[in-house]
Every structure is written in C-alpha cells, then in structure tokens.
XYZ file of C-alpha atoms in Angstrom:
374
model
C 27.616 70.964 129.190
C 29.625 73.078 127.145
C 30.842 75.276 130.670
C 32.083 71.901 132.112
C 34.342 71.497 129.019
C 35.296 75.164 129.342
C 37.300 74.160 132.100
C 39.334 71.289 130.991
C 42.260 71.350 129.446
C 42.970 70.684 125.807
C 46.040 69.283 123.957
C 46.989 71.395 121.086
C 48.512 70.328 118.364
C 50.360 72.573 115.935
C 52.944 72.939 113.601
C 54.725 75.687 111.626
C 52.893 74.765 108.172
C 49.690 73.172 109.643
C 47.128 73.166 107.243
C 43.818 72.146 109.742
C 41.313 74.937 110.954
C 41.473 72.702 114.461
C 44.114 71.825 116.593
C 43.308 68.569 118.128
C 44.658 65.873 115.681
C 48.317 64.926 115.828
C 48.263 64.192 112.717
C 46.510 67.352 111.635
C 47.527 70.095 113.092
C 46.544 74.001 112.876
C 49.091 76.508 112.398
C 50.638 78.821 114.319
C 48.173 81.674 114.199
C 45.086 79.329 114.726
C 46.714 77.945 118.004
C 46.650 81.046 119.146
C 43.160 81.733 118.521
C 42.268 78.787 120.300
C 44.647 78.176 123.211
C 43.367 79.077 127.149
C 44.727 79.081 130.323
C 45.876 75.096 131.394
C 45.998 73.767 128.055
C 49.126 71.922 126.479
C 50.363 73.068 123.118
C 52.526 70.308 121.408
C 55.080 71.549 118.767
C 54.736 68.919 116.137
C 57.825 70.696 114.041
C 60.828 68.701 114.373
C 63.140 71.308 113.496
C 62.795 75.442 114.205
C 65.698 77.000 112.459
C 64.872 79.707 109.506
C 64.527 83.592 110.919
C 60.379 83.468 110.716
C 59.993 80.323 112.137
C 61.780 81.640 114.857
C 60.380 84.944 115.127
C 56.648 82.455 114.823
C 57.911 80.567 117.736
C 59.240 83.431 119.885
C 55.837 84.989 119.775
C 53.704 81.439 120.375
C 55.812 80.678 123.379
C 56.115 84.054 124.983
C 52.093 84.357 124.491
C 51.708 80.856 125.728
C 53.586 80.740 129.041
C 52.511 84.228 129.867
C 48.794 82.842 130.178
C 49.628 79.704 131.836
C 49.439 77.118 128.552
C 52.562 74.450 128.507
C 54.956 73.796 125.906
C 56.042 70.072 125.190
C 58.177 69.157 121.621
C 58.258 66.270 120.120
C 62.167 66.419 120.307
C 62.293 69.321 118.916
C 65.615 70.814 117.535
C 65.470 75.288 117.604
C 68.372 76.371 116.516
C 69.284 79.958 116.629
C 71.969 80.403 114.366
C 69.864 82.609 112.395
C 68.065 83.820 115.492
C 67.515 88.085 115.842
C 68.181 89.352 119.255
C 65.117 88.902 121.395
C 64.926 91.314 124.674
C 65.230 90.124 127.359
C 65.476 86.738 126.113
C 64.628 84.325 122.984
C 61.342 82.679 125.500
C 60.520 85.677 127.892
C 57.420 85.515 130.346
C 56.273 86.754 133.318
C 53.870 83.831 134.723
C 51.852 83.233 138.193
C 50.275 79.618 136.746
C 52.431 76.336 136.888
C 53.234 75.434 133.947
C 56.217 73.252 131.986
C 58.525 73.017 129.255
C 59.252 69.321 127.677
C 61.653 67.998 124.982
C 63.380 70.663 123.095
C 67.191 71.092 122.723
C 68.170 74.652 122.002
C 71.009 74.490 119.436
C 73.586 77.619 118.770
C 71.828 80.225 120.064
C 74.484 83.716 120.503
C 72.028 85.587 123.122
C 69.761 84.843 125.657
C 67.671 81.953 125.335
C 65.364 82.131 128.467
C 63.987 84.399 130.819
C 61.674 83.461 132.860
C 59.643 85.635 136.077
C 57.071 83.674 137.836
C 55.335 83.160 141.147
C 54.090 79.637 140.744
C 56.165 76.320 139.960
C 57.833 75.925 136.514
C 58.839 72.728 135.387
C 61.885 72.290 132.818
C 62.388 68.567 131.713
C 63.758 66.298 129.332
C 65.728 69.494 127.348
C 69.356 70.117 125.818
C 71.338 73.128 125.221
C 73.966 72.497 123.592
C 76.775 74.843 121.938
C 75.397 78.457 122.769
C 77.335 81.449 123.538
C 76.694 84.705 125.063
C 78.301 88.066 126.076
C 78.207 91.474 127.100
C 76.072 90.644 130.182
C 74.108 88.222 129.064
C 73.133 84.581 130.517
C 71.705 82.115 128.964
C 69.139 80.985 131.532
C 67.683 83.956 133.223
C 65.092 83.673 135.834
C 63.597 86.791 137.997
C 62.266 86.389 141.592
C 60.658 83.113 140.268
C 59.133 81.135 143.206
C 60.183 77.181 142.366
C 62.024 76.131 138.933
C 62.547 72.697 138.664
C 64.561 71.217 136.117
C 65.389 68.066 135.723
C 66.629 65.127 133.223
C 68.134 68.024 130.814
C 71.734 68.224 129.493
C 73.871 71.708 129.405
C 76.791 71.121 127.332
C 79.568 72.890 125.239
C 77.848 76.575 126.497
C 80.462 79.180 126.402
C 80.212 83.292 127.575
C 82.343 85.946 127.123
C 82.060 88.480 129.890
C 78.971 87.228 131.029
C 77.701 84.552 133.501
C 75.903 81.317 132.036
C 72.976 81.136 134.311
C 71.548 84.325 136.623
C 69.709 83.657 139.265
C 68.120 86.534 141.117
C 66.040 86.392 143.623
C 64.780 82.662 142.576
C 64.614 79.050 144.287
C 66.389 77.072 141.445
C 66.023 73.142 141.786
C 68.323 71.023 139.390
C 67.699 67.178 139.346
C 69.067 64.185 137.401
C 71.185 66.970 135.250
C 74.500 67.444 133.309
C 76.277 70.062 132.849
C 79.057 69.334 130.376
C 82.015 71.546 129.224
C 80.637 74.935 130.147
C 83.656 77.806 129.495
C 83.954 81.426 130.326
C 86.876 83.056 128.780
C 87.468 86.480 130.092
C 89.416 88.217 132.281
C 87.202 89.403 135.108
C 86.511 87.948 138.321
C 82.999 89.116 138.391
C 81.686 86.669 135.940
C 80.741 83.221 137.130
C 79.231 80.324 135.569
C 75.915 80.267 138.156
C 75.722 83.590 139.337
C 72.973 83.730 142.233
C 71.566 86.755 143.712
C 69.293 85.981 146.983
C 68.690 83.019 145.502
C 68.335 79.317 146.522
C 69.799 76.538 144.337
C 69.431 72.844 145.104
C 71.825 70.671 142.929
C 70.675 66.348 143.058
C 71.592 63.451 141.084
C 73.496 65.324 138.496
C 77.071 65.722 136.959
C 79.033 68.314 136.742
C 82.081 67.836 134.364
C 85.052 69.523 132.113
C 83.758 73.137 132.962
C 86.117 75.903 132.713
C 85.914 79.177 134.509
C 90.511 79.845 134.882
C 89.885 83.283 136.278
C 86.643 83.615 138.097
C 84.488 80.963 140.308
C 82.113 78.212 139.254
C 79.564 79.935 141.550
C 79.114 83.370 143.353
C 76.892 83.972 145.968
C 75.573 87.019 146.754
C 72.896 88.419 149.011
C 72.392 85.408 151.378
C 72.134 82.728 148.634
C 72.354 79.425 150.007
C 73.021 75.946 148.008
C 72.287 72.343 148.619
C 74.801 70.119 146.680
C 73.157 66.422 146.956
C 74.207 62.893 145.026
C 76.130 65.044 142.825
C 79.656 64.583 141.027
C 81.928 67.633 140.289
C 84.507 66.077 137.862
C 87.725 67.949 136.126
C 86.447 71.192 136.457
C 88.809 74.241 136.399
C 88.039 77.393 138.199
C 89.600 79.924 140.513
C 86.967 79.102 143.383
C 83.968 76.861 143.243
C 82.178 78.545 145.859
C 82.800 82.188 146.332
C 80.582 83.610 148.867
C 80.253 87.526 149.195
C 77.719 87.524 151.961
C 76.459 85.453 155.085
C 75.999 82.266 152.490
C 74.549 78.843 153.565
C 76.123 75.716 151.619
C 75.244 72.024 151.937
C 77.088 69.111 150.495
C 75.787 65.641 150.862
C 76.565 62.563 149.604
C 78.618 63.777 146.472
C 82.073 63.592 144.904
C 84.711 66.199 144.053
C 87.298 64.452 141.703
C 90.323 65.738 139.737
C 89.007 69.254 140.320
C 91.444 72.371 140.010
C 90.700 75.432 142.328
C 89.837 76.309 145.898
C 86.671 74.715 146.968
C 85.196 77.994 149.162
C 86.656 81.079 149.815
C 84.413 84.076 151.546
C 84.573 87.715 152.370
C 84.503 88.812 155.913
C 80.810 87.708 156.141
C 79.910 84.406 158.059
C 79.322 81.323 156.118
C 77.890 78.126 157.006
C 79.285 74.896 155.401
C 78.335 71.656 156.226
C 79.665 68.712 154.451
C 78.301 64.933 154.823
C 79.497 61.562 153.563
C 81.477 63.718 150.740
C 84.603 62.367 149.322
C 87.136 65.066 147.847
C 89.926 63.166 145.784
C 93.034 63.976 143.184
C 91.845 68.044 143.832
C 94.571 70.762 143.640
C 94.301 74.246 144.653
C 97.183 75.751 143.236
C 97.109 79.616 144.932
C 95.407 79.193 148.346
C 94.111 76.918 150.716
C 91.198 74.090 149.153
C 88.858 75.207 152.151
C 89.507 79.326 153.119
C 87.156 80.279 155.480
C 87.488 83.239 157.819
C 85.221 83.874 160.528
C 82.839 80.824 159.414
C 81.046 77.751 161.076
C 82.267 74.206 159.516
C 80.749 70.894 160.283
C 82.172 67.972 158.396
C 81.426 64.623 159.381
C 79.372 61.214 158.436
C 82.093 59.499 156.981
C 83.694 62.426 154.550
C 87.072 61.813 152.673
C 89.671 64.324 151.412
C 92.166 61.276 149.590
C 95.099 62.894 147.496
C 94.805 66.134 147.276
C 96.729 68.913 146.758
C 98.045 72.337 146.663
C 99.529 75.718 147.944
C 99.245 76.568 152.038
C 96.509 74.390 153.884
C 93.921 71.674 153.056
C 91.665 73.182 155.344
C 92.130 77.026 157.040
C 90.067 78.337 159.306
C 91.017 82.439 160.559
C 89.530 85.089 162.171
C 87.904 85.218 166.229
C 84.396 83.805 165.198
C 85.386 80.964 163.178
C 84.077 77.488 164.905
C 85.013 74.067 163.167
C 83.540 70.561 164.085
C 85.329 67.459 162.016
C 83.751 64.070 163.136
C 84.629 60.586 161.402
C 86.497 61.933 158.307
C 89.479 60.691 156.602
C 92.622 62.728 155.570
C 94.753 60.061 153.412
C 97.804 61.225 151.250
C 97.164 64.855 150.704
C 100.052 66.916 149.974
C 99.800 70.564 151.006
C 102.724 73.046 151.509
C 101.745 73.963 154.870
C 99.190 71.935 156.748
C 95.916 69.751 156.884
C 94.142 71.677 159.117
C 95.284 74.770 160.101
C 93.119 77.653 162.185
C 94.692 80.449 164.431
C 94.809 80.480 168.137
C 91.380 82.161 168.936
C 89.688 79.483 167.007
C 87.070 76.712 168.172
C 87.765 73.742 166.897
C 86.739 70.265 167.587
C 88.453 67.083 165.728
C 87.400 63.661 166.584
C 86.927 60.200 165.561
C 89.157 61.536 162.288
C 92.015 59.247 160.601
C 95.059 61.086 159.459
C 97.463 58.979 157.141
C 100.590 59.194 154.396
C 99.937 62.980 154.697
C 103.106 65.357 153.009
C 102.706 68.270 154.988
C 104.487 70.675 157.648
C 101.973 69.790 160.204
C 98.729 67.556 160.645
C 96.719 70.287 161.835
C-alpha cells in the first residue's frame, strides 16, 4: 500500500508563516522549509501567501521555486502578487531551472521587478497560465522572460503590460518553441538607441502567436521582433494595434513567417524587412488598415517568396516608396483575392523589378494615391 501512494501526486499547501508540521490542509499549511522536506517529483505546491514582497520572503521563494521546478513539482498561487521592488539580483533570473518533467506555473502576477524574472531550460512541456507582469524593467542585456533550448512553452490567458528595457530585449528566445495563446501584451517600451535590441528577440527559435492582442508597444528605433538563425513565426487570430516600431519583422536569416486570420491596425513601421537571405511570408485572410511606414516600403522583401491570398486587405495605408516591394533575381510573389483600397504611397502598390516572378489575380485595386498600381 504505502508504494502505490508513493507514486501519486500530492497537493502541497504552504505559506510563508505556516505554522503546521504537514502540508496537506489549505487551511493549515507548513512552511516553507517543511515543503521542501516533503515535496517529490509530480506533486503541486500551492502558494497560499497572497502577497511576496519583503527581501526574505523573496529570497524564501526564489529558493522554493527554483528547487521545485528543477525536480518536476508545479507551482500554482492563489493570485498571488510577488513584487520585486525590494528584490536582490538573482543570476540568471529571479525563477531559474533547468527541467526535463512537464510541469506548470498558475496565477501569479509579477509586480516591479528591475532584472530578470524568469529563466527557464527544459526538454519537456512547460505550461504558463493565468499570470501578469506588469510594470518591470530591465537593462544591460537582460530580458525578462528567458527561456534556453526549451522544447514546448505554452503560455496562455496571461497579461504583459507596462514592461519597459533599456538596452535590452523583453523576451529571449533561444533555441526554444514558444507558444502564446489567448494573451496581451500591453504597452511594452524599449528606449534606447540601438537597433540590436528588440522586444521578442528569437534565436533558432519557433514562436506561435493565437488569440491574443498586441497593443500600444513602443520599440522607435529597433523592431518588434528579430529573427535570427532560421526562426520562424506563426501569427494566428491575433490583433497588432498602435504599435510603434522601426520594423515588426526583421529577419536576418532564411526566416519562415505565417499570418492568418489577424489584424494590423493603426500600426507605425515597416511590416518585414530582410537581409539578403530568403524569407518565406505567407499571409491569409489578414486585413492591414490605417498603417504607415514612414522610411521604406510596408512590405521590403528582396530575394523572398510571398503568397498572399484568401481574402487579405491592405485598406488606408500609408507611407514612403511602395506598399509592397519585391527586388532582387530570386524573389517570386503570388497575390490571389486581396484588396488594395485607398492606400497612399509615394511610389507604388506593388512594385518588383524586371527579373521578378510575379503573379496577381483575382485582386481589386481602388481610390489608390500612388504613381503606379503596381
């Protein structure tokens, strides 16, 4: 009897003060320390603390979670508040693991934290849900979120708002499959001067973007997103609303991206722009409306493969040079039932050079202030 219960998993109930010997009574729960003692691989530790905010509650906390997620034991809060303001600097990060169990972290917000707050290197399936950060800042090359040749993250239902970085990118992505679902991302800002810094900066990494909202962030001289490494991204039921950065998309290698079913609104920026490498961008019952890229073309490909079609929109836009521009020998474009209504470009819609494949049909064109259609 006792070696069947070995292998079940427990709930664990503790809290900062806990006064009980045993952890398995909500409304008696051990301490710190004793969860520790008693805690094995697949159990669930529930943080019964409302609110984690004075320096050796942190430090308590920092050395629970690490332990926990390290061995495979879950964290869920019962909306629990941490907030770092009087947080020490934790290397690499404020929650560091390296994991190969699935595990998942549930209802916490992460409250004005000035360094890292995650890193995270695992080869099974984490699950993120039901979380908020809200008003944290880092620098000197720093993120935020960091996760390390991590198999599958999945994070969904959590809110990312008012996070700011100073020569630093927001979330780092290296070598990881990133999957955000039913997310926000509110008012994220980097203010510096280098182009090198983006807000999701992805390193042979795969990010897939659904159901979410992306609004009000701020990048005015580097991109929302570089790719490097053959990242790829699939944007999916997603709105991009009055964001402001140089590029959305820059890709530095051959990049894959993916946009279905989404909406680009009162955006300011180019949408893509690549190096000399080949990038594949396919775009699907999309509408792009009231964008303006002020410096370059809104698509800038050179030597890329395009496919839009299924009913995609570009409706009032504008900007410098082109809508679209395709350059460069190896470029091939296929637009197929897609609308161009009262866009307002210096130069053209559409333009490509002479060695370029391009196929256009089934496409309206209309109210267009341009030199030429395409």
């Amino acid at each position: 009897m006792f070696f069947i219960f070995s292998l079940v998993s427990a709930l664990l109930h503790t809290n900062f003060q806990g006064k009980s010997f045993q952890c398995n009574d909500i409304n008696d729960p051990c301490n710190y320390e004793n969860v520790q003692k008693q805690m094995s691989h697949g159990d669930t530790i529930i943080i019964t603390d409302k609110n984690i905010f004075e320096q050796d509650h942190l430090d308590s906390f920092h050395n629970l979670s690490s332990k926990a997620l390290s061995m495979g034991i879950s964290l869920r809060g019962l909306n629990t508040t941490i907030n770092g303001t009087l947080s020490k600097y934790y290397f690499p990060a404020f929650i560091s693991f390296q994991s190969s169990y699935s595990i998942f972290i549930e209802y916490f917000t992460f409250i004005s934290f000035s360094s890292s707050i995650f890193y995270c290197k695992s080869s099974a399936t984490l699950l993120f849900s039901y979380c908020d950060f809200h008003n944290n800042h880092v620098d000197n090359k720093l993120s935020i979120l960091i996760f390390e040749t991590s198999s599958k993250v999945v994070i969904n239902h959590t809110i990312f708002s008012i996070l700011t970085s100073h020569n630093s990118s927001i979330f780092l992505s290296n070598f990881s499959s990133i999957v955000l679902d039913s997310c926000t991302i509110d008012k994220t800002f980097t203010f510096h001067s280098s182009k090198h810094f983006p807000i999701f900066l992805l390193v042979q990494s795969q990010i897939n973007i659904m159901n979410s909202k992306i609004i009000q962030s701020q990048a005015p001289y580097s991109p929302f997103f570089i790719l490097k490494n053959s990242s790829n991204v699939l944007i999916e039921n997603t709105s991009f609303l009055s964001n402001q950065n140089t590029i959305i998309f820059k890709c530095k290698e051959e990049n894959s991206i993916i946009i279905r079913n989404s909406f680009f609104y009162d955006n300011m920026g180019c949408f893509i722009k690549n190096n000399k490498q080949k990038v594949e961008l396919r775009i699907s019952n999309t509408r792009f409306e009231q964008n303006f890229s002020p410096t370059q073309s809104f698509i800038n490909l050179l030597n890329s493969s395009v496919h839009i079609y299924n009913h995609s929109s570009f409706i009032s836009n504008s900007g410098h040079s082109s809508l679209i521009h395709f350059s460069g020998p190896k470029s091939l474009a296929f637009i197929n039932e897609t609308a161009f209504l009262n866009n307002q470009n210096d130069d053209s819609i559409i333009k490509c050079t002479v060695n370029d494949k391009m196929t256009i049909y089934s496409c309206m064109f209309n109210n267009s202030q341009s030199k030429n259609a395409v």
